[in-house]
GROMACS .gro file of C-alpha atoms in nm:
model
  273
    1MET     CA    1  10.970   4.546  -6.058
    2LYS     CA    2  10.894   4.867  -6.242
    3LEU     CA    3  11.123   5.034  -6.490
    4GLY     CA    4  11.120   5.371  -6.657
    5THR     CA    5  11.115   5.743  -6.601
    6ASN     CA    6  10.754   5.853  -6.601
    7ILE     CA    7  10.652   5.551  -6.807
    8ILE     CA    8  10.632   5.202  -6.659
    9LEU     CA    9  10.796   4.970  -6.912
   10PHE     CA   10  10.659   4.648  -6.765
   11LEU     CA   11  10.449   4.528  -6.474
   12PHE     CA   12  10.371   4.200  -6.310
   13SER     CA   13  10.027   4.058  -6.380
   14ILE     CA   14   9.761   4.055  -6.108
   15SER     CA   15   9.529   3.756  -6.074
   16LEU     CA   16   9.158   3.827  -6.103
   17PHE     CA   17   9.051   3.501  -5.933
   18ALA     CA   18   8.863   3.505  -5.605
   19GLN     CA   19   9.111   3.492  -5.319
   20LYS     CA   20   9.142   3.268  -5.013
   21SER     CA   21   9.346   3.421  -4.733
   22THR     CA   22   9.584   3.185  -4.557
   23GLU     CA   23   9.823   3.230  -4.266
   24GLY     CA   24  10.044   3.021  -4.043
   25ILE     CA   25  10.384   2.974  -3.880
   26ILE     CA   26  10.684   2.775  -4.003
   27ASN     CA   27  10.895   2.601  -3.738
   28ASP     CA   28  11.207   2.389  -3.726
   29ALA     CA   29  11.090   2.026  -3.690
   30ASP     CA   30  11.367   1.946  -3.441
   31THR     CA   31  11.377   2.255  -3.220
   32ASN     CA   32  11.024   2.388  -3.275
   33GLU     CA   33  11.182   2.732  -3.320
   34PRO     CA   34  11.041   2.961  -3.592
   35ILE     CA   35  11.227   2.973  -3.923
   36PRO     CA   36  11.271   3.327  -4.059
   37TYR     CA   37  11.248   3.424  -4.425
   38VAL     CA   38  11.114   3.100  -4.572
   39ASN     CA   39  11.004   3.120  -4.936
   40ILE     CA   40  10.641   3.006  -4.969
   41GLY     CA   41  10.462   3.009  -5.301
   42ILE     CA   42  10.264   2.834  -5.570
   43VAL     CA   43  10.513   2.688  -5.818
   44LYS     CA   44  10.544   2.896  -6.136
   45LYS     CA   45  10.254   3.119  -6.035
   46ASP     CA   46  10.269   3.477  -5.911
   47LYS     CA   47  10.128   3.397  -5.567
   48GLY     CA   48  10.352   3.362  -5.263
   49THR     CA   49  10.534   3.536  -4.983
   50VAL     CA   50  10.825   3.512  -4.737
   51SER     CA   51  10.786   3.427  -4.368
   52THR     CA   52  10.868   3.704  -4.122
   53GLU     CA   53  11.159   3.702  -3.880
   54GLU     CA   54  10.922   3.522  -3.639
   55GLY     CA   55  10.835   3.254  -3.897
   56LYS     CA   56  10.484   3.390  -3.962
   57PHE     CA   57  10.329   3.420  -4.306
   58GLU     CA   58  10.007   3.541  -4.462
   59PHE     CA   59   9.899   3.569  -4.824
   60GLU     CA   60   9.602   3.516  -5.051
   61ILE     CA   61   9.559   3.215  -5.278
   62PRO     CA   62   9.324   3.233  -5.579
   63SER     CA   63   9.048   2.972  -5.563
   64GLY     CA   64   9.144   2.856  -5.911
   65PHE     CA   65   9.482   2.731  -5.785
   66MET     CA   66   9.356   2.459  -5.547
   67ASN     CA   67   9.507   2.177  -5.755
   68ASP     CA   68   9.841   2.348  -5.810
   69THR     CA   69  10.156   2.276  -5.609
   70ILE     CA   70  10.274   2.495  -5.325
   71LYS     CA   71  10.640   2.482  -5.218
   72LEU     CA   72  10.818   2.590  -4.900
   73SER     CA   73  11.196   2.626  -4.913
   74SER     CA   74  11.467   2.775  -4.697
   75ILE     CA   75  11.846   2.756  -4.688
   76GLY     CA   76  11.944   2.482  -4.443
   77TYR     CA   77  11.613   2.294  -4.463
   78GLN     CA   78  11.459   2.023  -4.677
   79PRO     CA   79  11.201   2.178  -4.913
   80LYS     CA   80  10.839   2.072  -4.874
   81SER     CA   81  10.583   2.056  -5.157
   82MET     CA   82  10.214   1.963  -5.159
   83VAL     CA   83   9.887   2.031  -5.338
   84VAL     CA   84   9.739   2.369  -5.241
   85LYS     CA   85   9.408   2.226  -5.113
   86ASP     CA   86   9.599   1.983  -4.888
   87PHE     CA   87   9.815   2.269  -4.760
   88LEU     CA   88   9.504   2.467  -4.665
   89ALA     CA   89   9.351   2.164  -4.493
   90ILE     CA   90   9.668   2.113  -4.286
   91LEU     CA   91   9.671   2.477  -4.182
   92LYS     CA   92   9.305   2.463  -4.084
   93ALA     CA   93   9.382   2.175  -3.845
   94ASN     CA   94   9.709   2.323  -3.718
   95PRO     CA   95   9.857   2.661  -3.820
   96ILE     CA   96  10.214   2.537  -3.764
   97ILE     CA   97  10.406   2.387  -4.057
   98THR     CA   98  10.745   2.225  -3.989
   99LEU     CA   99  11.054   2.184  -4.205
  100LEU     CA  100  11.327   1.928  -4.145
  101PRO     CA  101  11.686   2.055  -4.119
  102GLU     CA  102  11.902   1.957  -4.414
  103ILE     CA  103  12.253   1.829  -4.364
  104THR     CA  104  12.462   2.028  -4.608
  105GLU     CA  105  12.828   2.029  -4.688
  106LEU     CA  106  13.020   2.336  -4.581
  107ASN     CA  107  13.104   2.578  -4.859
  108GLU     CA  108  13.431   2.470  -5.015
  109VAL     CA  109  13.736   2.671  -4.911
  110VAL     CA  110  13.936   2.757  -5.221
  111VAL     CA  111  14.305   2.830  -5.171
  112THR     CA  112  14.520   2.971  -5.449
  113ASN     CA  113  14.874   3.102  -5.461
  114LYS     CA  114  14.834   3.300  -5.780
  115LYS     CA  115  14.823   3.678  -5.775
  116LEU     CA  116  14.459   3.770  -5.818
  117LYS     CA  117  14.327   4.033  -6.055
  118GLU     CA  118  14.041   4.259  -5.949
  119LYS     CA  119  13.755   4.358  -6.177
  120VAL     CA  120  13.405   4.505  -6.160
  121VAL     CA  121  13.148   4.293  -6.348
  122GLY     CA  122  12.781   4.351  -6.419
  123ASN     CA  123  12.581   4.662  -6.508
  124LYS     CA  124  12.743   4.986  -6.394
  125SER     CA  125  12.457   5.222  -6.476
  126LYS     CA  126  12.421   5.537  -6.265
  127SER     CA  127  12.135   5.680  -6.468
  128LYS     CA  128  11.871   5.884  -6.288
  129LYS     CA  129  11.642   5.888  -6.591
  130MET     CA  130  11.599   5.513  -6.621
  131LYS     CA  131  11.527   5.339  -6.293
  132ALA     CA  132  11.378   5.020  -6.149
  133GLN     CA  133  11.189   4.937  -5.832
  134PHE     CA  134  11.013   4.646  -5.661
  135SER     CA  135  10.643   4.636  -5.752
  136TYR     CA  136  10.330   4.593  -5.541
  137ALA     CA  137  10.526   4.559  -5.215
  138VAL     CA  138  10.514   4.178  -5.220
  139ALA     CA  139  10.761   3.983  -5.006
  140GLY     CA  140  10.959   3.749  -5.230
  141ASN     CA  141  10.969   3.994  -5.522
  142GLU     CA  142  11.313   3.930  -5.674
  143VAL     CA  143  11.524   4.083  -5.951
  144GLY     CA  144  11.881   4.033  -6.064
  145ILE     CA  145  12.129   3.999  -6.347
  146LYS     CA  146  12.333   3.733  -6.521
  147VAL     CA  147  12.705   3.766  -6.453
  148LYS     CA  148  12.971   3.624  -6.682
  149ILE     CA  149  13.306   3.537  -6.526
  150LYS     CA  150  13.643   3.542  -6.697
  151ASP     CA  151  13.824   3.275  -6.499
  152SER     CA  152  13.756   3.000  -6.245
  153PRO     CA  153  13.754   3.026  -5.950
  154THR     CA  154  13.617   3.378  -5.913
  155PHE     CA  155  13.581   3.533  -5.567
  156ILE     CA  156  13.290   3.772  -5.498
  157ASP     CA  157  13.408   4.065  -5.282
  158LYS     CA  158  13.147   4.341  -5.300
  159PHE     CA  159  12.802   4.420  -5.437
  160HIS     CA  160  12.736   4.769  -5.577
  161VAL     CA  161  12.429   4.956  -5.700
  162ASN     CA  162  12.348   5.321  -5.757
  163ILE     CA  163  12.039   5.438  -5.567
  164VAL     CA  164  11.825   5.697  -5.744
  165SER     CA  165  11.607   5.750  -5.435
  166ASN     CA  166  11.527   5.553  -5.121
  167THR     CA  167  11.271   5.588  -4.843
  168SER     CA  168  11.290   5.223  -4.733
  169GLU     CA  169  11.603   5.231  -4.517
  170LYS     CA  170  11.466   4.983  -4.259
  171VAL     CA  171  11.330   4.732  -4.510
  172LYS     CA  172  11.524   4.405  -4.528
  173PHE     CA  173  11.656   4.243  -4.844
  174ARG     CA  174  11.837   3.917  -4.921
  175ILE     CA  175  12.108   3.871  -5.182
  176ASN     CA  176  12.096   3.540  -5.368
  177PHE     CA  177  12.329   3.354  -5.605
  178TYR     CA  178  12.196   3.098  -5.855
  179ASN     CA  179  12.338   2.862  -6.114
  180ILE     CA  180  12.184   2.884  -6.460
  181LYS     CA  181  11.947   2.653  -6.644
  182ASP     CA  182  11.790   2.736  -6.981
  183GLY     CA  183  11.922   3.090  -6.949
  184LEU     CA  184  11.741   3.162  -6.618
  185PRO     CA  185  11.818   3.136  -6.244
  186ASN     CA  186  11.791   2.777  -6.123
  187GLU     CA  187  11.924   2.662  -5.783
  188LYS     CA  188  12.094   2.864  -5.511
  189ILE     CA  189  12.469   2.803  -5.506
  190PHE     CA  190  12.550   2.979  -5.178
  191LYS     CA  191  12.398   2.817  -4.872
  192GLU     CA  192  12.384   3.109  -4.632
  193ASN     CA  193  12.133   3.389  -4.581
  194ILE     CA  194  12.281   3.732  -4.647
  195ILE     CA  195  12.031   3.984  -4.509
  196PHE     CA  196  12.080   4.359  -4.534
  197SER     CA  197  11.912   4.698  -4.551
  198ILE     CA  198  11.993   4.981  -4.790
  199ASN     CA  199  12.087   5.282  -4.580
  200VAL     CA  200  12.173   5.515  -4.868
  201LYS     CA  201  11.908   5.770  -4.966
  202GLU     CA  202  12.076   5.861  -5.295
  203GLY     CA  203  12.405   5.763  -5.457
  204ASP     CA  204  12.630   5.458  -5.447
  205PHE     CA  205  12.552   5.167  -5.215
  206THR     CA  206  12.808   4.893  -5.144
  207LEU     CA  207  12.762   4.567  -4.955
  208ASP     CA  208  13.085   4.399  -4.841
  209LEU     CA  209  13.068   4.024  -4.916
  210GLU     CA  210  13.431   3.925  -4.867
  211LYS     CA  211  13.372   3.767  -4.523
  212TYR     CA  212  13.124   3.517  -4.672
  213GLY     CA  213  13.384   3.353  -4.895
  214ILE     CA  214  13.158   3.331  -5.202
  215VAL     CA  215  13.329   3.147  -5.486
  216VAL     CA  216  13.184   3.078  -5.831
  217GLU     CA  217  13.325   2.858  -6.104
  218GLU     CA  218  13.092   2.943  -6.390
  219ASP     CA  219  12.853   3.215  -6.505
  220PHE     CA  220  12.574   3.279  -6.254
  221TYR     CA  221  12.272   3.490  -6.168
  222THR     CA  222  12.271   3.721  -5.868
  223THR     CA  223  11.949   3.874  -5.735
  224ILE     CA  224  11.810   4.100  -5.466
  225GLU     CA  225  11.496   3.974  -5.292
  226LEU     CA  226  11.247   4.183  -5.095
  227LEU     CA  227  11.188   4.018  -4.757
  228GLU     CA  228  10.933   4.252  -4.606
  229ASN     CA  229  10.624   4.418  -4.743
  230GLN     CA  230  10.701   4.781  -4.806
  231LYS     CA  231  10.450   5.050  -4.722
  232LYS     CA  232  10.332   5.256  -5.015
  233GLU     CA  233  10.540   5.551  -4.900
  234GLU     CA  234  10.854   5.335  -4.872
  235GLU     CA  235  11.029   5.281  -5.204
  236VAL     CA  236  11.378   5.219  -5.336
  237PHE     CA  237  11.470   5.302  -5.696
  238PHE     CA  238  11.780   5.148  -5.857
  239SER     CA  239  11.959   5.289  -6.160
  240ALA     CA  240  11.904   5.096  -6.482
  241GLY     CA  241  12.016   5.119  -6.841
  242LEU     CA  242  11.951   4.986  -7.188
  243LEU     CA  243  12.108   4.653  -7.282
  244GLY     CA  244  12.389   4.544  -7.049
  245ASN     CA  245  12.384   4.211  -6.865
  246THR     CA  246  12.054   4.022  -6.891
  247THR     CA  247  11.800   4.104  -6.620
  248ALA     CA  248  11.567   3.837  -6.477
  249TYR     CA  249  11.284   3.886  -6.230
  250ARG     CA  250  11.001   3.703  -6.062
  251TYR     CA  251  10.700   3.844  -5.886
  252THR     CA  252  10.728   3.640  -5.568
  253SER     CA  253  10.853   3.319  -5.403
  254GLN     CA  254  10.848   3.005  -5.625
  255GLY     CA  255  10.710   3.213  -5.914
  256GLU     CA  256  10.825   3.175  -6.273
  257TRP     CA  257  11.135   3.364  -6.382
  258VAL     CA  258  11.105   3.611  -6.668
  259LYS     CA  259  11.402   3.733  -6.870
  260LEU     CA  260  11.434   4.092  -6.988
  261SER     CA  261  11.716   4.136  -7.239
  262ALA     CA  262  11.660   4.499  -7.342
  263VAL     CA  263  11.704   4.661  -6.999
  264GLY     CA  264  11.978   4.596  -6.743
  265ILE     CA  265  11.926   4.682  -6.376
  266GLY     CA  266  12.240   4.847  -6.240
  267PHE     CA  267  12.379   4.569  -6.018
  268ASN     CA  268  12.754   4.509  -6.031
  269TYR     CA  269  13.019   4.325  -5.832
  270THR     CA  270  13.384   4.362  -5.744
  271VAL     CA  271  13.540   4.021  -5.805
  272LYS     CA  272  13.886   3.867  -5.795
  273TYR     CA  273  14.009   3.591  -6.023
   0.00000   0.00000   0.00000
């Protein structure tokens, strides 16, 4: 993610190691059907990607990471981890990697008879001078904010952000919700993929989430994840502002989260509690 007007306030680091290109397909172990949008990456390193809608993936792995751990994870499937050199050996023998379906409990249905209050929480910036964008067009690039709730349960109705400019109207994104550990995003708390595109060139964008029945009972992180590599000419800039709710980002899938307290990306939510 980049922030700033004409000045980039921070950038992700780029590895200078020699690279080994790797590619493959991720399938469901039971049906042999491709699994779309799987997060694949070297744990706590800035190397990874997201599988395409057809389950295909391709990215480069620095030669210095051969003894690190690579992890594959997707909502609805058991995660798979292994040493990078073993992962490459498996792919060399067979380019298809399989994940086992995970039996998960349905999201709890919360029923209440109290009259709910409505509130907008998060960062409400509509600045055109301070803005943020995804960097380097890497699938899995993710950025979001910490949201504090006033009461439990809290129902998430809508996501809002002000778009400074947008030429990536066909690019797909995923919205994620995480619980918090050590002040950073930890595990996903909503077990359903919410995929969308941003069809607003400039101005307010709203994503209706009411039909998903998202309920939180404590403070959480919410992020937007880039699912497709953007072309250089395709960019989306979000409004941002100083201070506000804490922003966290990671360069790509399974990478290490970084917290940025001084700048808040302009994500906010309509909630009921």
